[in-house]
mmCIF file of C-alpha atoms in Angstrom:
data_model
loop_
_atom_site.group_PDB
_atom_site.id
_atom_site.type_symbol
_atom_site.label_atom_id
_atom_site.label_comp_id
_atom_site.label_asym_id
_atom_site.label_seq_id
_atom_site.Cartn_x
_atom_site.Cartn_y
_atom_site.Cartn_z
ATOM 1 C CA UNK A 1 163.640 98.041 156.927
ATOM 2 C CA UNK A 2 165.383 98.656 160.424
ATOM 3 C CA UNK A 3 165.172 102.518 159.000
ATOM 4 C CA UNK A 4 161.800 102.826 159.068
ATOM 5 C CA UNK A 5 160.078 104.578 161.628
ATOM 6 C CA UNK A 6 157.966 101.938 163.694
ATOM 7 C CA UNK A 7 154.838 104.065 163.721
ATOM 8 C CA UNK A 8 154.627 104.037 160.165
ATOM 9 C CA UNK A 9 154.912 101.046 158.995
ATOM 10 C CA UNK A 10 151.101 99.814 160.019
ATOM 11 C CA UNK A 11 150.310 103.246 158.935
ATOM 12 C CA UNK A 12 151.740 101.923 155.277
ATOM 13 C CA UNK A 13 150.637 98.260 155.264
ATOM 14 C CA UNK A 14 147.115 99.368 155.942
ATOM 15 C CA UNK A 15 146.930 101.022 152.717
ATOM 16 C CA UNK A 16 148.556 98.779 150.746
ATOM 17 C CA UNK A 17 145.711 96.838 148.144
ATOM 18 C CA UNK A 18 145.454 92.976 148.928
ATOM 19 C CA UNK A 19 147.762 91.393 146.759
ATOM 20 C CA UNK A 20 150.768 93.730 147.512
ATOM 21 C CA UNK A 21 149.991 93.160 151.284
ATOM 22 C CA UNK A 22 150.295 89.153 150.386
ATOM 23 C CA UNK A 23 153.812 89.796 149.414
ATOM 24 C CA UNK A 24 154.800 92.052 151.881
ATOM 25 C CA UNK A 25 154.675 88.898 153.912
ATOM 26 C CA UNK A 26 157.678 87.611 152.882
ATOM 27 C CA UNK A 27 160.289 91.170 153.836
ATOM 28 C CA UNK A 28 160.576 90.101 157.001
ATOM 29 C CA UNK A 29 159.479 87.656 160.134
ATOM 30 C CA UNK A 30 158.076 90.633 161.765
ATOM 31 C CA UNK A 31 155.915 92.060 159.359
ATOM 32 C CA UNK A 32 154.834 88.082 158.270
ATOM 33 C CA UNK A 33 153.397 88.571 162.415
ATOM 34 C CA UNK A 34 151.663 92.301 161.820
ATOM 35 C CA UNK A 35 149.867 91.460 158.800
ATOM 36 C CA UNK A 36 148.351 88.049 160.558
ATOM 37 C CA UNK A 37 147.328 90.258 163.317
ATOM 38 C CA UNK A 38 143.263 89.976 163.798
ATOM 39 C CA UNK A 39 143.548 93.494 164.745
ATOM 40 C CA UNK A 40 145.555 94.706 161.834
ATOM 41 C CA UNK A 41 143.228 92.339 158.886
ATOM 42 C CA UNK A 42 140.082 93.636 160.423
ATOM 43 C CA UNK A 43 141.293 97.090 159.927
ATOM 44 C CA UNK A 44 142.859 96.656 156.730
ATOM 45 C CA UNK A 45 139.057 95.312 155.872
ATOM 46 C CA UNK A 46 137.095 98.773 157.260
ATOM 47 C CA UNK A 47 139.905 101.035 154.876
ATOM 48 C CA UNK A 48 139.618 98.918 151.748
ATOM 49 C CA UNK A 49 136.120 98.707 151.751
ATOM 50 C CA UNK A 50 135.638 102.322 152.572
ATOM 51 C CA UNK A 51 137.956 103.766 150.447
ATOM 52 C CA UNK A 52 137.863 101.195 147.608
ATOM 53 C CA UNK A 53 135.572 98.574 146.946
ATOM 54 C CA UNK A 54 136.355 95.484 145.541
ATOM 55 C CA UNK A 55 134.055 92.290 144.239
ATOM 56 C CA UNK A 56 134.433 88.507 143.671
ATOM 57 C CA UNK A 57 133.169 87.766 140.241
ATOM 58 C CA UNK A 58 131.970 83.997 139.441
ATOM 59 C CA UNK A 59 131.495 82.673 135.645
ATOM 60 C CA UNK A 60 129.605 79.798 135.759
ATOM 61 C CA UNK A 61 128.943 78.048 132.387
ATOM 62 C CA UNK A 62 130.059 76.147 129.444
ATOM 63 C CA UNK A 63 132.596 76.529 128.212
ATOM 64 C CA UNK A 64 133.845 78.638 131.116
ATOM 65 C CA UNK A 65 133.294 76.987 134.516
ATOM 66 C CA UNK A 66 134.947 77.244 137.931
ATOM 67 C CA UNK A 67 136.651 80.743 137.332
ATOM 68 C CA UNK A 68 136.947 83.205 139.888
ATOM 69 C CA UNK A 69 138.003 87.365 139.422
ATOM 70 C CA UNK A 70 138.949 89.706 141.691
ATOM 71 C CA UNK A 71 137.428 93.124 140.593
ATOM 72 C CA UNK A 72 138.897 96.598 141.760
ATOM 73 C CA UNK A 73 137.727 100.134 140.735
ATOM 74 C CA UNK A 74 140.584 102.459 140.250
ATOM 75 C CA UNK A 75 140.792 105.911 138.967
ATOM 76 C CA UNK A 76 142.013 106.680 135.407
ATOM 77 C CA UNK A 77 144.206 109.647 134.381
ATOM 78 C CA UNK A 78 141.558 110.907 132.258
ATOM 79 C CA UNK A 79 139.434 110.757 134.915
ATOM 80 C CA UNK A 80 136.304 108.651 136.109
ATOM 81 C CA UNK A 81 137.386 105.066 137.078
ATOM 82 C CA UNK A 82 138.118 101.591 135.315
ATOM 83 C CA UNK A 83 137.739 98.358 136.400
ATOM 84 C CA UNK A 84 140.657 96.432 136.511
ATOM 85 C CA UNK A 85 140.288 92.738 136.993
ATOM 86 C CA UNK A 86 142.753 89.903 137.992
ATOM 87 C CA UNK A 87 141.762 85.840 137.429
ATOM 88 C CA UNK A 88 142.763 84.122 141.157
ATOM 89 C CA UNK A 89 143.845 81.007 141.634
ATOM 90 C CA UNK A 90 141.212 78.605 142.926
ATOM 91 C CA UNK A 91 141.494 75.245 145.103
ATOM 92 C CA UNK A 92 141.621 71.554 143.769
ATOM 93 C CA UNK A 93 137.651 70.921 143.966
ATOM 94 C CA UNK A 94 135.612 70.547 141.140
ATOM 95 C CA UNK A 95 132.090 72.201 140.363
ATOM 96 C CA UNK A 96 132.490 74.625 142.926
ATOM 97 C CA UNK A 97 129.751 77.464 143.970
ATOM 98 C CA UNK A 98 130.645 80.875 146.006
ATOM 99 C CA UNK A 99 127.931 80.983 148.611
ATOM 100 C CA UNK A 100 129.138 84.348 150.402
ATOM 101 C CA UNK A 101 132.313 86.313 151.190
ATOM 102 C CA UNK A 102 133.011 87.611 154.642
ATOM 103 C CA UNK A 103 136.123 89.918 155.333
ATOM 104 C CA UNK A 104 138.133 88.756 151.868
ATOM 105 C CA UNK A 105 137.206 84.751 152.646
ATOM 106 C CA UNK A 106 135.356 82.948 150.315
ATOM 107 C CA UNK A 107 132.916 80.362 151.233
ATOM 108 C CA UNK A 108 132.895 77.627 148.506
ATOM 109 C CA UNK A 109 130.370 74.441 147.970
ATOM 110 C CA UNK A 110 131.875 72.153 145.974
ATOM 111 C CA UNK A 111 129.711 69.067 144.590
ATOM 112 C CA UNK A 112 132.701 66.521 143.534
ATOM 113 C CA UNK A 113 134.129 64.065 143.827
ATOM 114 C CA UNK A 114 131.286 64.387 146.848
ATOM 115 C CA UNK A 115 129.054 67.414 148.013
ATOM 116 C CA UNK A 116 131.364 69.784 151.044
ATOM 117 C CA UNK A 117 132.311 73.131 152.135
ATOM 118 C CA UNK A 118 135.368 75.177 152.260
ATOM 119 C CA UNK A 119 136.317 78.424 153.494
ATOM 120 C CA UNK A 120 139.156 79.581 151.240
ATOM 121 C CA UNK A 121 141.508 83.110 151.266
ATOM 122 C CA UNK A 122 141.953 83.710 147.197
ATOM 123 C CA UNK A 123 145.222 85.649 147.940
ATOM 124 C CA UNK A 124 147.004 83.776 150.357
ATOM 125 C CA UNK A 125 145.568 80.372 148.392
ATOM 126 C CA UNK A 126 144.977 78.695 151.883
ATOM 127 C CA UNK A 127 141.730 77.042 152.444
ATOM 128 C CA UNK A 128 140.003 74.031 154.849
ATOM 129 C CA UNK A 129 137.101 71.696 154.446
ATOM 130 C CA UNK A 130 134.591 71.845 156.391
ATOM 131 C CA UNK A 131 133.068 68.152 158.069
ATOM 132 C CA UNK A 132 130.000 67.271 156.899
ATOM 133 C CA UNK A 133 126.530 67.028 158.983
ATOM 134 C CA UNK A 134 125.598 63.713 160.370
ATOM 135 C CA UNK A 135 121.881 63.232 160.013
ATOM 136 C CA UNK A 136 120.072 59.610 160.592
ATOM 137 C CA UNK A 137 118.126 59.907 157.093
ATOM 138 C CA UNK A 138 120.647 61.629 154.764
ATOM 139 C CA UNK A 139 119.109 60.037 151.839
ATOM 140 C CA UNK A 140 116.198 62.467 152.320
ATOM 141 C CA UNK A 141 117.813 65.598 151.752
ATOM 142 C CA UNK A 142 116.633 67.472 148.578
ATOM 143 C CA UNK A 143 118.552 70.661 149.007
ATOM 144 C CA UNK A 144 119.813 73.551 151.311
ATOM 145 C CA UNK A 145 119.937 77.251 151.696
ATOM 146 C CA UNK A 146 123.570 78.465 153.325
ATOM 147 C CA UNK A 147 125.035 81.504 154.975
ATOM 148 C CA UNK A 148 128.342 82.583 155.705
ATOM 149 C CA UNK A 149 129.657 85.452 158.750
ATOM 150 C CA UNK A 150 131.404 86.266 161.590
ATOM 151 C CA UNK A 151 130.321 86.134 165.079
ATOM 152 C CA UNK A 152 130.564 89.684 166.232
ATOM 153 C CA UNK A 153 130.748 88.729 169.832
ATOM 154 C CA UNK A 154 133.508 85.537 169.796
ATOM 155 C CA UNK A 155 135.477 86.815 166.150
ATOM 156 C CA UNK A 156 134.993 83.463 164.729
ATOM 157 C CA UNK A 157 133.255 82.723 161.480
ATOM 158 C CA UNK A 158 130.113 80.273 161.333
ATOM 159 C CA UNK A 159 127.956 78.703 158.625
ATOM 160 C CA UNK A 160 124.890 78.370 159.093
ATOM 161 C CA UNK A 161 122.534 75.465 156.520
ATOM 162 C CA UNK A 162 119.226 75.390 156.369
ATOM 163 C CA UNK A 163 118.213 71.650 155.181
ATOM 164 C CA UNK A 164 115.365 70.887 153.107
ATOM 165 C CA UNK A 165 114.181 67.368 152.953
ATOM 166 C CA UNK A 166 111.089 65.263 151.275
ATOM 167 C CA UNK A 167 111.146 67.742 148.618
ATOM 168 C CA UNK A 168 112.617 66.901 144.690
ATOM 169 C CA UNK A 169 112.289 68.767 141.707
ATOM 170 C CA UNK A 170 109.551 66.886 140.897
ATOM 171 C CA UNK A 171 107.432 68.528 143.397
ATOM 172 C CA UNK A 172 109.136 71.542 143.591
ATOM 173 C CA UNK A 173 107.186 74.126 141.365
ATOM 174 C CA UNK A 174 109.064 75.040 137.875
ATOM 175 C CA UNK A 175 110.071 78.087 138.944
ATOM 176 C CA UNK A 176 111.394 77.239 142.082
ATOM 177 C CA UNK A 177 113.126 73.872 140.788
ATOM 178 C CA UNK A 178 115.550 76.385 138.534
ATOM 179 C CA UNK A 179 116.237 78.774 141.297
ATOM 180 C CA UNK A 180 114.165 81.457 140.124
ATOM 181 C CA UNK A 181 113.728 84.742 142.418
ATOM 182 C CA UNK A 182 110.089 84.785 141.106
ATOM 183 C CA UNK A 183 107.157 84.042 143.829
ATOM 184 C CA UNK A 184 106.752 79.999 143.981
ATOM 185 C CA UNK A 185 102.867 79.305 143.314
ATOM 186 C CA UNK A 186 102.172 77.341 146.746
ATOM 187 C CA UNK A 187 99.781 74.776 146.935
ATOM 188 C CA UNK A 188 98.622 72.194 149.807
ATOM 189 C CA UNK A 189 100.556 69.398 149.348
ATOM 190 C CA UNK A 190 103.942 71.527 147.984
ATOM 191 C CA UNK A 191 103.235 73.642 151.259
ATOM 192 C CA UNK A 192 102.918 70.093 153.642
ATOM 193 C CA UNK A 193 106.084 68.847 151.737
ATOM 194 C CA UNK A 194 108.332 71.379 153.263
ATOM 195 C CA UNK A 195 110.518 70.155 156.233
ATOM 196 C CA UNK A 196 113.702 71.631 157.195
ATOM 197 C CA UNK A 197 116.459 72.015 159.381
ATOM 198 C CA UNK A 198 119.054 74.725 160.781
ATOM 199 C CA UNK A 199 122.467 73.699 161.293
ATOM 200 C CA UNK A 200 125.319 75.709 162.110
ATOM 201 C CA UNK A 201 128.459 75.648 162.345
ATOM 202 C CA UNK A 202 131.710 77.520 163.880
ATOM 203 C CA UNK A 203 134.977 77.020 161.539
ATOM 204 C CA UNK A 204 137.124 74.943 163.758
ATOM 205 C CA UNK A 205 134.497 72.952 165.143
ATOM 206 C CA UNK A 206 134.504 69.271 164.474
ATOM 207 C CA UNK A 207 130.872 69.281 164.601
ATOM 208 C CA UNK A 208 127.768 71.229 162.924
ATOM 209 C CA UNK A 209 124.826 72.064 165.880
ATOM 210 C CA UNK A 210 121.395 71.037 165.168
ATOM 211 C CA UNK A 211 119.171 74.034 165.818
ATOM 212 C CA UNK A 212 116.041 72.571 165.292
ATOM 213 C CA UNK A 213 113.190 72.526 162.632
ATOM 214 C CA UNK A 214 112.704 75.648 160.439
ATOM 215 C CA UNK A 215 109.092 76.315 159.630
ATOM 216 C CA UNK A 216 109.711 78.484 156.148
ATOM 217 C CA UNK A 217 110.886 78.345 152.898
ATOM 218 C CA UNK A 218 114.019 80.662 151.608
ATOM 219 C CA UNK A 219 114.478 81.164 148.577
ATOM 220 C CA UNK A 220 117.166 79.940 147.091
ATOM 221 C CA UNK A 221 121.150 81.412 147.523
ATOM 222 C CA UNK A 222 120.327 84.492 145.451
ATOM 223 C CA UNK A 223 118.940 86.068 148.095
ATOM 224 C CA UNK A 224 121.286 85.862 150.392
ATOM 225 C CA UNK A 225 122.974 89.410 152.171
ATOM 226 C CA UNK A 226 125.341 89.776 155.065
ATOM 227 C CA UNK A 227 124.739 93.120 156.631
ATOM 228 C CA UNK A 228 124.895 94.341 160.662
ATOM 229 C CA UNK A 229 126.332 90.636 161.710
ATOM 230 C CA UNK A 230 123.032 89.414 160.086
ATOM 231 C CA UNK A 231 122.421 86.994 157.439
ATOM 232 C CA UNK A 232 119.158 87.640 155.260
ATOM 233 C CA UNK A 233 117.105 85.938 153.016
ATOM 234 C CA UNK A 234 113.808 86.063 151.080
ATOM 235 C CA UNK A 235 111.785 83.539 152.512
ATOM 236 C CA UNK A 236 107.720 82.651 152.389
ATOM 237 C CA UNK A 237 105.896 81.068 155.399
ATOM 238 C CA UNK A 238 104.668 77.578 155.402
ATOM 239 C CA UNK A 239 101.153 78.417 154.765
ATOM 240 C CA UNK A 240 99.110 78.540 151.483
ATOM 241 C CA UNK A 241 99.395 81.804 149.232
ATOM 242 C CA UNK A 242 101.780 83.002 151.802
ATOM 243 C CA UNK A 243 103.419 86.455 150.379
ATOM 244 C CA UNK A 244 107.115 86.928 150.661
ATOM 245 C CA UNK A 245 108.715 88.314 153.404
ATOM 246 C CA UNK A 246 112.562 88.929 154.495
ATOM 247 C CA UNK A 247 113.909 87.012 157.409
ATOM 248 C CA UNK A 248 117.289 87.477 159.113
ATOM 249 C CA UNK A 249 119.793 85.274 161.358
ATOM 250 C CA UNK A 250 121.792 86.981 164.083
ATOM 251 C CA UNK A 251 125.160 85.522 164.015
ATOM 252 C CA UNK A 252 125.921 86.525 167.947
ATOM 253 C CA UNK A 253 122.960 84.964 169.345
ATOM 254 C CA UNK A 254 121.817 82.221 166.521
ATOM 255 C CA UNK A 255 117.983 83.667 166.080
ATOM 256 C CA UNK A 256 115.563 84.053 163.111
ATOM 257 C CA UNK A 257 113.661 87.887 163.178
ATOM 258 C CA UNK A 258 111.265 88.759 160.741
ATOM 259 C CA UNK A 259 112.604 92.451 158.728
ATOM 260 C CA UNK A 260 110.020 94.885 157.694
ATOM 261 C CA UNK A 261 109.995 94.477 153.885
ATOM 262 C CA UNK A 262 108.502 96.785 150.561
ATOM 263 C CA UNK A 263 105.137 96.667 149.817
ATOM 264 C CA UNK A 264 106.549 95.493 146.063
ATOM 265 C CA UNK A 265 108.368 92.369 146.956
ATOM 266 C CA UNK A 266 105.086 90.372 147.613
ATOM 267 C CA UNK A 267 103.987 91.166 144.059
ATOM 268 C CA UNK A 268 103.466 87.706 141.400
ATOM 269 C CA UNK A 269 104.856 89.186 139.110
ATOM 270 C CA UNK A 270 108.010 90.415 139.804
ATOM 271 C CA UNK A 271 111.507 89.085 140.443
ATOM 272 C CA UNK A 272 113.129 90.344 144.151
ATOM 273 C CA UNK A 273 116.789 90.033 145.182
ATOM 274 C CA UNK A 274 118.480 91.243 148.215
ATOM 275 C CA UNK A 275 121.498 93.322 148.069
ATOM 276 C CA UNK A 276 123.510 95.945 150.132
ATOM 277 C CA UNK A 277 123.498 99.640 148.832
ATOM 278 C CA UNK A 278 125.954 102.359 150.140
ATOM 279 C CA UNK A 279 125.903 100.160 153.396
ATOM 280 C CA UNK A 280 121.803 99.830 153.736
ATOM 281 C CA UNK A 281 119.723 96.945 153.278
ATOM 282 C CA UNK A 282 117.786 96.849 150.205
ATOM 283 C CA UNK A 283 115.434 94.702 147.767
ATOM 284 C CA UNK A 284 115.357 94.935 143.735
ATOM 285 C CA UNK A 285 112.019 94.275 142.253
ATOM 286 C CA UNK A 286 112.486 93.721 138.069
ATOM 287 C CA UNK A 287 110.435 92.506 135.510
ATOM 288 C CA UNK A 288 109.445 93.289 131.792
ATOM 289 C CA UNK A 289 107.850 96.827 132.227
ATOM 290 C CA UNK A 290 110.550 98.089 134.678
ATOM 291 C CA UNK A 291 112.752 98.097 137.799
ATOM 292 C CA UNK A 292 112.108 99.272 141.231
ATOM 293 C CA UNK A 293 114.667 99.610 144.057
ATOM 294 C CA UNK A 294 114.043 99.840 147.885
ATOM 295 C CA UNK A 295 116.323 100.894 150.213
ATOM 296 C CA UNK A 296 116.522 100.634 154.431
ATOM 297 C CA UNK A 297 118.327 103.891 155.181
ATOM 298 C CA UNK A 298 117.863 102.935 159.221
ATOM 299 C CA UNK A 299 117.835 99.368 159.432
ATOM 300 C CA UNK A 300 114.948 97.502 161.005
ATOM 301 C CA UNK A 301 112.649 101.125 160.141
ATOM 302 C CA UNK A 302 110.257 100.393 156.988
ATOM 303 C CA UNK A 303 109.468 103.392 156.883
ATOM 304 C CA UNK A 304 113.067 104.824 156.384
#
């Protein structure tokens, strides 16, 4: 490889797709150095998601469980593109759920042989549990809402869990209980039953940080979108026929701000999802008569 110019070789390992880029570990000790490079993953990242987007596909179900896909759009000689998938390996843990992907790493809750995290890399096959949060009454916790990102300002990834406790599925409503997007019909005592927590936590640190109580409800993981070094969520304010609104978590500072949302997603009747399209902030609203779609062209403007 000696007869390679040196200013093109991170020219040609930058456009190389994932998996070939794995291998190309192994020619030599110093491109094993250049491809661990911060510098040289994060802009690998910017030209594969710019120039070809890619997706981590999750089949949950019997008789199927615990499968993971990588997902690539390439184009065909005919023309237009196919999708072209690839099954990845996946770490020892059983009953595993993605909660997000952030630059290529997976974050993974696994519920045996007891409830953790892990951050995991599907094409390198490393990965590292997370510890656990201490709490004095753990026996109270009913459930959590979780995030995963990377701290703009120190390059180092956090998770952030927001912990819900006194409430079971007993009192959850229905609809809520089975993780539907759908508007939860509050009532007094479901809306004096919710108490939760924000923990967070930066990968490498032994311990998660308390940030204090959290006086709202998110819905469930569906939700969930990374966008701008924000996390965002659906969530409805403690109070009684509260409408839904969309709240966000900056990852460099560690604070909740309200987002201006679409007229549509307070509606009963509808189910609402976040998701990210061409780069902007949006909300799906879907139900039996039809489907609406709502996109933030300038983010943090309604009225764009």
């Amino acid at each position: 490889m000696d007869c390679l110019p040196r200013e093109l070789v991170p020219e040609m390992l930058s456009r190389l797709p994932i998996p070939s880029l794995v291998q190309s570990k192994s020619v030599c000790r110093a491109w094993r150095i250049f491809i661990q490079d911060q510098e040289f993953v994060d802009k690998h990242f910017k030209r594969m998601i710019d120039n070809d987007p890619s997706f981590i596909l999750q089949i949950i179900g019997n008789p199927i469980q615990n499968q993971l896909y990588f997902g690539d759009f390439s184009s065909h000689p005919n023309g237009g593109n196919v999708m072209i998938t690839k099954k990845l390996t996946i770490p020892p843990l059983s009953n595993f759920r993605l909660v997000s992907s952030c630059n290529g790493l997976l974050c993974l809750r696994f519920t045996h042989p007891t409830f953790g995290l892990c951050i995991y890399n599907p094409f390198t096959r490393d990965y590292i549990e997370l510890p656990k949060i201490i709490t004095k009454n753990a026996a109270s916790h009913h459930g959590s809402v979780l995030g995963f990102g990377l701290d703009p300002t120190t390059k180092k990834y956090k998770v952030v869990e927001v912990s819900y406790k006194g409430i079971t599925c007993r009192t959850l409503p229905r609809r809520l209980a089975i993780s539907s997007m759908r508007r939860p019909p509050l009532t007094a005592a479901y809306a004096s039953s919710i108490e939760s927590e924000v923990y967070i936590l930066t990968v490498g640190s032994p311990t998660w940080r308390n940030l204090g109580r959290f006086p709202f409800h998110l819905m469930w993981q569906k939700s969930q979108v990374l966008l701008y070094d924000k996390l965002h969520w659906i969530y409805y304010p403690d109070t009684i026929n509260a409408t839904a609104l969309i709240m966000s978590f900056d990852l460099a500072n560690d604070q909740f701000n309200e987002v201006p949302r679409p007229d549509f997603i307070s509606s009963d009747r509808r189910f609402h999802e976040l998701v990210v399209l061409r780069g902007s902030l949006s909300a799906v609203s879907s139900d039996n008569e039809g489907l609406e779609i709502w996109v933030m062209k300038e983010y943090d403007v309604r009225e764009s």
